[in-house]
PDB file of C-alpha atoms and ligand atoms in Angstrom:
ATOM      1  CA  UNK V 243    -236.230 -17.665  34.978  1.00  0.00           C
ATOM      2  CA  UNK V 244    -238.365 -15.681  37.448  1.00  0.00           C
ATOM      3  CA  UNK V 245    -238.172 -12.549  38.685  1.00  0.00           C
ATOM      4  CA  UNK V 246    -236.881 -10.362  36.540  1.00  0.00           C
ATOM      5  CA  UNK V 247    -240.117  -7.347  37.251  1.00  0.00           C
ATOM      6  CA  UNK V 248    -239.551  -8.063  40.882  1.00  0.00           C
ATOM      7  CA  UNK V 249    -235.292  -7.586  40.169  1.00  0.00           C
ATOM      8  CA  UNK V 250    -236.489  -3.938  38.290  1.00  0.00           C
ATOM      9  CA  UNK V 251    -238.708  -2.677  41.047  1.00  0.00           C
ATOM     10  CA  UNK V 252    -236.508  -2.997  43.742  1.00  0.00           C
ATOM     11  CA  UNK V 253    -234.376  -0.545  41.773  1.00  0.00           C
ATOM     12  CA  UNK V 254    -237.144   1.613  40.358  1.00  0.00           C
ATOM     13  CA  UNK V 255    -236.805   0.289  36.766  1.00  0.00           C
ATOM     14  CA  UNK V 256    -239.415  -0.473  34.256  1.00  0.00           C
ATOM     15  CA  UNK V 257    -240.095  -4.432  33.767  1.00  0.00           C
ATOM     16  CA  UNK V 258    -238.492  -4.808  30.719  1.00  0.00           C
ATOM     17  CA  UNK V 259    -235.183  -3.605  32.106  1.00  0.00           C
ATOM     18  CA  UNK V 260    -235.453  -6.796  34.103  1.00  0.00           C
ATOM     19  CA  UNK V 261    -236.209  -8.528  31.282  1.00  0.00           C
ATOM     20  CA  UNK V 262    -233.030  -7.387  29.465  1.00  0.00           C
ATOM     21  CA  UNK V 263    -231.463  -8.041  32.634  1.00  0.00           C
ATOM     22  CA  UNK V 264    -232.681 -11.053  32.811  1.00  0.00           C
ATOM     23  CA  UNK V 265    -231.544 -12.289  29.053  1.00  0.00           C
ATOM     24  CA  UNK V 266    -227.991 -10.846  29.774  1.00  0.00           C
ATOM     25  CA  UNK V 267    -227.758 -12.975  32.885  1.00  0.00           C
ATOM     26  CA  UNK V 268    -229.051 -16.013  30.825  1.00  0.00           C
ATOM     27  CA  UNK V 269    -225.899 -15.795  28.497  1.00  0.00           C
ATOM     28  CA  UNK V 270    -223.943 -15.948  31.963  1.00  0.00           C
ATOM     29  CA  UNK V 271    -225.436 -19.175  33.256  1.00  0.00           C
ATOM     30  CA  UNK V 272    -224.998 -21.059  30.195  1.00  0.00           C
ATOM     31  CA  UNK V 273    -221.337 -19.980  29.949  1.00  0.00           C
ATOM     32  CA  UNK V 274    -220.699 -20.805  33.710  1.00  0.00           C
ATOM     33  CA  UNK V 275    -222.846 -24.388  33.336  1.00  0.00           C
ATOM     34  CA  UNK V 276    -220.537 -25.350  30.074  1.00  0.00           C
ATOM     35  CA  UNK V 277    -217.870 -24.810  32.327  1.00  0.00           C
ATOM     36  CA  UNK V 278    -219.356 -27.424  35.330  1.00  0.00           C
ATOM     37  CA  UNK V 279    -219.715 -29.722  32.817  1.00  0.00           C
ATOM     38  CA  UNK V 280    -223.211 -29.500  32.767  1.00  0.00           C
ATOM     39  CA  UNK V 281    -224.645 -31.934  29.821  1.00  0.00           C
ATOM     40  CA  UNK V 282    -228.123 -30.283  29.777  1.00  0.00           C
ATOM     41  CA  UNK V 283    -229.603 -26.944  30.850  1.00  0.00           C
ATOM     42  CA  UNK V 284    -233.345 -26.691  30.233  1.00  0.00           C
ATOM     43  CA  UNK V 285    -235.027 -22.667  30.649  1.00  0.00           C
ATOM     44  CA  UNK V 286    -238.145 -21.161  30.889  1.00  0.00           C
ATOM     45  CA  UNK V 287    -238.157 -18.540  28.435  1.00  0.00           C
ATOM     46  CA  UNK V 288    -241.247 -17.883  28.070  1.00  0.00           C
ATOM     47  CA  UNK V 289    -244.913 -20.020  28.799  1.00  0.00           C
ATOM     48  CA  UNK V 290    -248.450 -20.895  27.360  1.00  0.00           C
ATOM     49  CA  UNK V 291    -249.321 -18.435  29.719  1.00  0.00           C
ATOM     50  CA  UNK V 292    -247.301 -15.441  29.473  1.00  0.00           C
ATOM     51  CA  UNK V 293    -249.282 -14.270  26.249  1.00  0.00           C
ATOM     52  CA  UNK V 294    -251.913 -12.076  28.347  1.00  0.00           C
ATOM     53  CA  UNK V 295    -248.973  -9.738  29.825  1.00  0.00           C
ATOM     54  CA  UNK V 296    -249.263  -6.416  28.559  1.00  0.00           C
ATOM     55  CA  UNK V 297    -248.746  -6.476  24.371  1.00  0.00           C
ATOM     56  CA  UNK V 298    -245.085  -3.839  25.317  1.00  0.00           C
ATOM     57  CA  UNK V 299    -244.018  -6.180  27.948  1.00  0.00           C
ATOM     58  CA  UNK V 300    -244.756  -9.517  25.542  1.00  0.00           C
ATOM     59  CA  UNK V 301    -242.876  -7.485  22.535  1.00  0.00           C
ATOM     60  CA  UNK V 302    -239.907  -6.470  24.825  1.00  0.00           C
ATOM     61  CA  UNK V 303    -239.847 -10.647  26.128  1.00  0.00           C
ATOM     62  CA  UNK V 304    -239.734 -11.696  22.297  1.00  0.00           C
ATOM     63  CA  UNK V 305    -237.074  -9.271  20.812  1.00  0.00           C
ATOM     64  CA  UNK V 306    -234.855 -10.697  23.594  1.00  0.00           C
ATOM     65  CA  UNK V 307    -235.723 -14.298  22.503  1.00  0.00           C
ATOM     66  CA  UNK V 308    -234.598 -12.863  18.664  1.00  0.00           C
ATOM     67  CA  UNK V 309    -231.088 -12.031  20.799  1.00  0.00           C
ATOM     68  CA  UNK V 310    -230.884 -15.063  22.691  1.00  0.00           C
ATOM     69  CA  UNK V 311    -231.499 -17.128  19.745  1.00  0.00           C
ATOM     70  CA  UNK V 312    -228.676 -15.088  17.659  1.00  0.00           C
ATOM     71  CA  UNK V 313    -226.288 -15.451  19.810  1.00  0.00           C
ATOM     72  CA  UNK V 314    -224.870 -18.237  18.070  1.00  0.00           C
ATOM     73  CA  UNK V 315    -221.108 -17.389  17.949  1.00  0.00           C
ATOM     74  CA  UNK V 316    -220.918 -17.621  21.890  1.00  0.00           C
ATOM     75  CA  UNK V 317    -223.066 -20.966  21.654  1.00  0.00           C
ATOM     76  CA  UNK V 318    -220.069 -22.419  18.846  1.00  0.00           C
ATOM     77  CA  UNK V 319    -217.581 -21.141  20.842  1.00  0.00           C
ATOM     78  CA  UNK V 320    -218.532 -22.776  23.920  1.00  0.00           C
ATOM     79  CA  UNK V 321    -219.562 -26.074  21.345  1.00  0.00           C
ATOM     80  CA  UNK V 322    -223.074 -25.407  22.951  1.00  0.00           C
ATOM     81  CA  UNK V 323    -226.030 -26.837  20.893  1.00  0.00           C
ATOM     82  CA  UNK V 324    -229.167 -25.205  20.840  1.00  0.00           C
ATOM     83  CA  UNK V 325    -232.699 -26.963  21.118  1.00  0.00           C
ATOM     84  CA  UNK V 326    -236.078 -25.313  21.156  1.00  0.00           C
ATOM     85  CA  UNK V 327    -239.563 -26.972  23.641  1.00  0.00           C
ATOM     86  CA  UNK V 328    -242.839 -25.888  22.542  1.00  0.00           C
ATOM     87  CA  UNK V 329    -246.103 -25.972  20.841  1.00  0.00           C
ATOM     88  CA  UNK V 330    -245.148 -26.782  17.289  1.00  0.00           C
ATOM     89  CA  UNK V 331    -245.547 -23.639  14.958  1.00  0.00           C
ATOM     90  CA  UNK V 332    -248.133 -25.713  13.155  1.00  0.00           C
ATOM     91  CA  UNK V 333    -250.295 -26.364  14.898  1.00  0.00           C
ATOM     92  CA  UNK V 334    -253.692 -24.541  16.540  1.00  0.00           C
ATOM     93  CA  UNK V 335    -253.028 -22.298  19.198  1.00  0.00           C
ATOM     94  CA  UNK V 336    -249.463 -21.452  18.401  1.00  0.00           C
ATOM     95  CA  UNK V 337    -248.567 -18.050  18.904  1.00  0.00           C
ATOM     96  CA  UNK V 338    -244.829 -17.644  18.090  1.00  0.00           C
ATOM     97  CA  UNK V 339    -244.539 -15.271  15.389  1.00  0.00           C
ATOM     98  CA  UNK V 340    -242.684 -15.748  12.252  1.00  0.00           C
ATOM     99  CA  UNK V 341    -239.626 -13.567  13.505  1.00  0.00           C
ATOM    100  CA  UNK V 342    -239.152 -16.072  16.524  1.00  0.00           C
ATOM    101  CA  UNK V 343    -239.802 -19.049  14.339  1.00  0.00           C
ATOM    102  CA  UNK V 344    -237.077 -18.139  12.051  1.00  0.00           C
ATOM    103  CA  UNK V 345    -234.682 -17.155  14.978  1.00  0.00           C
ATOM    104  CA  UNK V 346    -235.148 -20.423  16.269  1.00  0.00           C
ATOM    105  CA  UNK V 347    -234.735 -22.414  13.238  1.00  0.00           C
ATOM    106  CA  UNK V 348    -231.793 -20.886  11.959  1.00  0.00           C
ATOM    107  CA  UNK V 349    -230.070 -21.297  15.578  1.00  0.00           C
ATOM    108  CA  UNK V 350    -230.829 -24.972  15.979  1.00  0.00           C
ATOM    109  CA  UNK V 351    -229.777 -25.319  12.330  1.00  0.00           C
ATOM    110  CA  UNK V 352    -225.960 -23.240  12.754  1.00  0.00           C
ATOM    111  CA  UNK V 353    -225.203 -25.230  16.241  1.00  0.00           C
ATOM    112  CA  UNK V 354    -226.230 -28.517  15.378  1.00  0.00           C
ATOM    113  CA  UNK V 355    -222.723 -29.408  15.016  1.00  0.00           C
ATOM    114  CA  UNK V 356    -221.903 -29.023  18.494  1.00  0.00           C
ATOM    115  CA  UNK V 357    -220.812 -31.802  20.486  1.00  0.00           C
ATOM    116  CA  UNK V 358    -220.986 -30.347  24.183  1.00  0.00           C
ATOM    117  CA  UNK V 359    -223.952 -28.967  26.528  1.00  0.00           C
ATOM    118  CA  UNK V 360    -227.701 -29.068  25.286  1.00  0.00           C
ATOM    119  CA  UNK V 361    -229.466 -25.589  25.709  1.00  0.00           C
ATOM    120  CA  UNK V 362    -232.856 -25.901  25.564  1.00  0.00           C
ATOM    121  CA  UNK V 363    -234.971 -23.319  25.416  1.00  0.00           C
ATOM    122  CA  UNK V 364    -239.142 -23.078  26.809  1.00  0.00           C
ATOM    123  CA  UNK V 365    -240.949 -20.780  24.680  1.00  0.00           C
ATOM    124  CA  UNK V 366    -244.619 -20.681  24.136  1.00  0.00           C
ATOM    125  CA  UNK V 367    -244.195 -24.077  26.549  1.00  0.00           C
ATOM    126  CA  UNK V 368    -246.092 -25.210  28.610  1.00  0.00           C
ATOM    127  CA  UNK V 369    -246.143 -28.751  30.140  1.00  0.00           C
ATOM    128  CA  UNK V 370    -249.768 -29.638  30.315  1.00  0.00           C
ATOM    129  CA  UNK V 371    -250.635 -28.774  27.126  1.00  0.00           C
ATOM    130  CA  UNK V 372    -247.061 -30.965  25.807  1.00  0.00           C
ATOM    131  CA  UNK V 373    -248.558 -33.550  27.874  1.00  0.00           C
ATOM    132  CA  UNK V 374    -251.985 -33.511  26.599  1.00  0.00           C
ATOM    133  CA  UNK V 375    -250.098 -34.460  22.723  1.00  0.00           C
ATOM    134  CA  UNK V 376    -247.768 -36.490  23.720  1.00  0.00           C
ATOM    135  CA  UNK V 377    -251.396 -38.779  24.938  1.00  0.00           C
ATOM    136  CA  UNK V 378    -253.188 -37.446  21.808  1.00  0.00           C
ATOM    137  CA  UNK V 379    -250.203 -38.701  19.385  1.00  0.00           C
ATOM    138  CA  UNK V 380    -249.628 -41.598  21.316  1.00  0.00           C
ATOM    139  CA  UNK V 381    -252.979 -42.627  20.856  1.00  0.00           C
ATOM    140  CA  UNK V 382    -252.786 -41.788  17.456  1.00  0.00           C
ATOM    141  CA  UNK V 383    -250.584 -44.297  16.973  1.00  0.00           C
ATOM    142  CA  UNK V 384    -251.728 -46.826  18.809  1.00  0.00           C
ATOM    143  CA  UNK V 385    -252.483 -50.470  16.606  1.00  0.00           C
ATOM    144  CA  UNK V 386    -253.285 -53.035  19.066  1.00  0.00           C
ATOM    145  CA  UNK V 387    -255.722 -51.201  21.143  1.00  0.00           C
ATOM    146  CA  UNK V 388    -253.629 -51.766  23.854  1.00  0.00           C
ATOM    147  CA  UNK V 389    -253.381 -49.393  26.604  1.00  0.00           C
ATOM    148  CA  UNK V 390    -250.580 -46.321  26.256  1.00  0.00           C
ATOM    149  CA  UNK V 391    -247.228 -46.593  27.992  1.00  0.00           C
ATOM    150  CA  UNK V 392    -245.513 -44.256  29.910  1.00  0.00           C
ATOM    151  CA  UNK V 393    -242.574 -44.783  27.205  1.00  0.00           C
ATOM    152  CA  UNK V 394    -245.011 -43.997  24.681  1.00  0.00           C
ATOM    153  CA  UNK V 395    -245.647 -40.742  26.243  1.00  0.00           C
ATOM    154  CA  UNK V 396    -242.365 -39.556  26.433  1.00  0.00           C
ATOM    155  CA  UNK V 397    -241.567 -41.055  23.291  1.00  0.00           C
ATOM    156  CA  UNK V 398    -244.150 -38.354  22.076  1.00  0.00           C
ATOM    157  CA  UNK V 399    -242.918 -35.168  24.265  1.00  0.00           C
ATOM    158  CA  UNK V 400    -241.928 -32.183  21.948  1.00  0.00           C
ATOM    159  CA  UNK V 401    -238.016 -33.200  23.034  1.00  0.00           C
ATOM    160  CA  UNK V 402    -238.136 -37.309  23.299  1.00  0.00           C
ATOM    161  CA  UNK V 403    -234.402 -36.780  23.973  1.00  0.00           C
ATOM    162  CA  UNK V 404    -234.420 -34.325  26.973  1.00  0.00           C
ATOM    163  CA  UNK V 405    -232.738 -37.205  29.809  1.00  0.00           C
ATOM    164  CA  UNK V 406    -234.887 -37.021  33.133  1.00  0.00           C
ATOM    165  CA  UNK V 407    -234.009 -33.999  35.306  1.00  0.00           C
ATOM    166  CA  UNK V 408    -231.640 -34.244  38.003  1.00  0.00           C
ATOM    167  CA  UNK V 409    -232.267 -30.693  39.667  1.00  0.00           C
ATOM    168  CA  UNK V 410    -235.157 -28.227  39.200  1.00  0.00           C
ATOM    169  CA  UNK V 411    -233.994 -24.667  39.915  1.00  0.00           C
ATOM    170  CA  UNK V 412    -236.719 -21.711  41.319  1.00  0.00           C
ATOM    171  CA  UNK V 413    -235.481 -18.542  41.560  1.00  0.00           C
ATOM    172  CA  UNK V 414    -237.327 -15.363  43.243  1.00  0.00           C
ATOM    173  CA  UNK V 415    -238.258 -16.714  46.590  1.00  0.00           C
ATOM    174  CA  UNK V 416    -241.312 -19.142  44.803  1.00  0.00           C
ATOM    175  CA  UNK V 417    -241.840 -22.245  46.813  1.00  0.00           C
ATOM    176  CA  UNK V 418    -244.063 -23.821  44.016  1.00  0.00           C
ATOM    177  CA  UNK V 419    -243.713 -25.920  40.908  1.00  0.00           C
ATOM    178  CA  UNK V 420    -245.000 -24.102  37.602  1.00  0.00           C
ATOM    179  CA  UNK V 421    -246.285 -25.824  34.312  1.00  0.00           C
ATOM    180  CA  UNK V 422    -242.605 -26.566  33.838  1.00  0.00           C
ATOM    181  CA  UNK V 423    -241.480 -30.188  32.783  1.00  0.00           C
ATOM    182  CA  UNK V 424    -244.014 -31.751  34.744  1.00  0.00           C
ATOM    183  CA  UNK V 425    -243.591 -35.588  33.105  1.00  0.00           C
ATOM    184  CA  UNK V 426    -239.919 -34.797  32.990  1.00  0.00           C
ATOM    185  CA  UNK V 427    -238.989 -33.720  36.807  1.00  0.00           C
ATOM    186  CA  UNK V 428    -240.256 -37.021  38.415  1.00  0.00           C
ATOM    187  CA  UNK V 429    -238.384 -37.741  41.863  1.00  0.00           C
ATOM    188  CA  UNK V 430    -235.758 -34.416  40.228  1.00  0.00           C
ATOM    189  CA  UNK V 431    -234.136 -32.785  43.411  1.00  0.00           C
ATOM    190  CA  UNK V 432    -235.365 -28.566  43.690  1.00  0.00           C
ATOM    191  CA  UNK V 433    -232.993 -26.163  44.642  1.00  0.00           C
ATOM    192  CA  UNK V 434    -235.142 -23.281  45.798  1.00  0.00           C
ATOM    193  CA  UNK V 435    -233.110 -19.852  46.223  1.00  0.00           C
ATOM    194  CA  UNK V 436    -234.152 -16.188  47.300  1.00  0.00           C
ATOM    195  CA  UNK V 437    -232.455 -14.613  44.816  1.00  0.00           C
ATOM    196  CA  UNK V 438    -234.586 -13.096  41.194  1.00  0.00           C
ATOM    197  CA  UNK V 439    -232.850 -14.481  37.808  1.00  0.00           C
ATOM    198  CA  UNK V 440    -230.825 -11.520  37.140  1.00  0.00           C
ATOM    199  CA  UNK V 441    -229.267 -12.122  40.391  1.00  0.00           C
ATOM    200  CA  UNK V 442    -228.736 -15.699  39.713  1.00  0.00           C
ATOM    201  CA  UNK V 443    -224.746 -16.650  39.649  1.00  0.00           C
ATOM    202  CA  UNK V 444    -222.087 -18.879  39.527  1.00  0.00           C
ATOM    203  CA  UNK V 445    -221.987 -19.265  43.412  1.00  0.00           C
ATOM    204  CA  UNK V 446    -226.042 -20.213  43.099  1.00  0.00           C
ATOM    205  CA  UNK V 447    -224.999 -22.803  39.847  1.00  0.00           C
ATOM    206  CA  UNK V 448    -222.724 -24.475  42.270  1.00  0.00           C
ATOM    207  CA  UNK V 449    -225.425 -24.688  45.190  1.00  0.00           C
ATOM    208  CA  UNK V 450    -227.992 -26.337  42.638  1.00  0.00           C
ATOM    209  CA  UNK V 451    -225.692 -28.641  41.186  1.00  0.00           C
ATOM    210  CA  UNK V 452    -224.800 -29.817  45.277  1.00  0.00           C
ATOM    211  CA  UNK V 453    -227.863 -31.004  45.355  1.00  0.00           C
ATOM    212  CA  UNK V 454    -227.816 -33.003  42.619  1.00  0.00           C
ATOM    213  CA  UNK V 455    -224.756 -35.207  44.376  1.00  0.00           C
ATOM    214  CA  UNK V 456    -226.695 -34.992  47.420  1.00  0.00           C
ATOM    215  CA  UNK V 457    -228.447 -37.824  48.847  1.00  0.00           C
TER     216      UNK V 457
HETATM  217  C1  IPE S 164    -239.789 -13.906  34.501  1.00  0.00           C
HETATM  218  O1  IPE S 164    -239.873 -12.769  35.282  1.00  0.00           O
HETATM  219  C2  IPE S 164    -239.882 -13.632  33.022  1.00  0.00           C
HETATM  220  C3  IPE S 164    -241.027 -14.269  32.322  1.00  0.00           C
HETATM  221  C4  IPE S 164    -241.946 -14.969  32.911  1.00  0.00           C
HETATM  222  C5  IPE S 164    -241.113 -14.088  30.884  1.00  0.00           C
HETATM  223  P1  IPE S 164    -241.260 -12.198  35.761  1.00  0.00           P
HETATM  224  O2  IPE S 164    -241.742 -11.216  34.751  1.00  0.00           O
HETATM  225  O3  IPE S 164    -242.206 -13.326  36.052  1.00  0.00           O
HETATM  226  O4  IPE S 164    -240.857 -11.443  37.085  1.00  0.00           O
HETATM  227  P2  IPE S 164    -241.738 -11.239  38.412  1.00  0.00           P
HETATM  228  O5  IPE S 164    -242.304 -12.584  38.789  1.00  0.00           O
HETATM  229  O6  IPE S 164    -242.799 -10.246  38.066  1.00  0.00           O
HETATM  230  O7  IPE S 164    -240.760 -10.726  39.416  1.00  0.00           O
HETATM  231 MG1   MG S 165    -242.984 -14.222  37.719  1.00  0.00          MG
END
């Protein structure tokens, strides 16, 4: 979901009114894509990376990961269930304080019973470093000393049940792929768009999901 400092600049706004802009806009798109039918809508919340931003900015980012993850009467009501992609909370190098953790848990936990569209969230993700367990586990578990498989690497991602992706969406005018999904976007169609993520709308849902029918 990028460009939400580059969304505040232009109007002379501090970055974390972006930010806020940028979570408001979120609840938007997931109503709209539960709507299209959409069976699975994967974000970028926040990355592996995004730790070294100012500590204000990085506080502002996770008090609106607290809101996203509480708003759990608009997920029920659109029979939305919640999922979280990560590095686990256990293990070394996780960051994601206990607030978020518990956030998380509880929203996972109070939408499990939904039935339609699978919100997953990115937060302290990043792709290389779910890629580098995935090997590590699947090693781990390896008896016959045979080599690893490509199922047993995704058997081992932090979501084994995330399907492959059918469209990859950049916002902001960025014409590169970040450490986003990386095993799971394989031969995934991009939809690249000009627009920063608090711009982001229905009319640009329906342009990505074009190109998904697309040959
Ligand atoms: C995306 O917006 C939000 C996060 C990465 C958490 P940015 O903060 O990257 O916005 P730009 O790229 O500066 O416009
Ligand atoms: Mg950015």
């Amino acid at each position: 979901m990028d460009g939400n400092g580059r969304w505040a600049k232009r109007r002379g706004l501090p970055r974390t009114e972006g930010h806020t802009a940028g979570e408001n806009n979120l609840a938007e798109v997931v109503r709209v894509c539960a709507t299209r039918n959409v069976g699975w809508l994967t974000v970028f919340g926040f990355s592996t990376e995004n730790w070294v931003r100012p500590p204000a900015e990085v506080k502002h980012i996770l008090s609106l990961h607290k809101r996203l993850f509480g708003r759990i009467e608009e997920l029920n009501a659109n029979n939305i269930r919640i999922q979280w992609i990560g590095r686990p909370f256990d293990e070394p190098g996780s960051k994601t304080p206990a607030f978020i953790q518990r956030a998380i848990q509880q929203a996972i936990d109070d939408t499990a019973h939904n039935t339609g569209m699978v919100l997953t969230v990115a937060f302290d993700y990043g792709s290389r470093a779910e890629l580098l367990r995935a090997a590590q586990h699947a090693r781990a578990q390896q008896h016959s000393g045979l080599d690893i498989t490509s199922q047993e690497i995704t058997n081992n991602l932090y979501s084994p049940e995330l399907p492959p992706v059918d469209v990859v969406v950049r916002t902001s005018g960025e014409s590169r792929i970040s450490n986003f999904l990386l095993w799971q976007i394989m031969g995934s169609k991009v939809y690249f768009t000009e627009r920063t993520w608090p711009d982001f709308d229905a009319h640009e849902i329906d342009n990505a999901l074009k190109l998904v029918h697309a040959n």
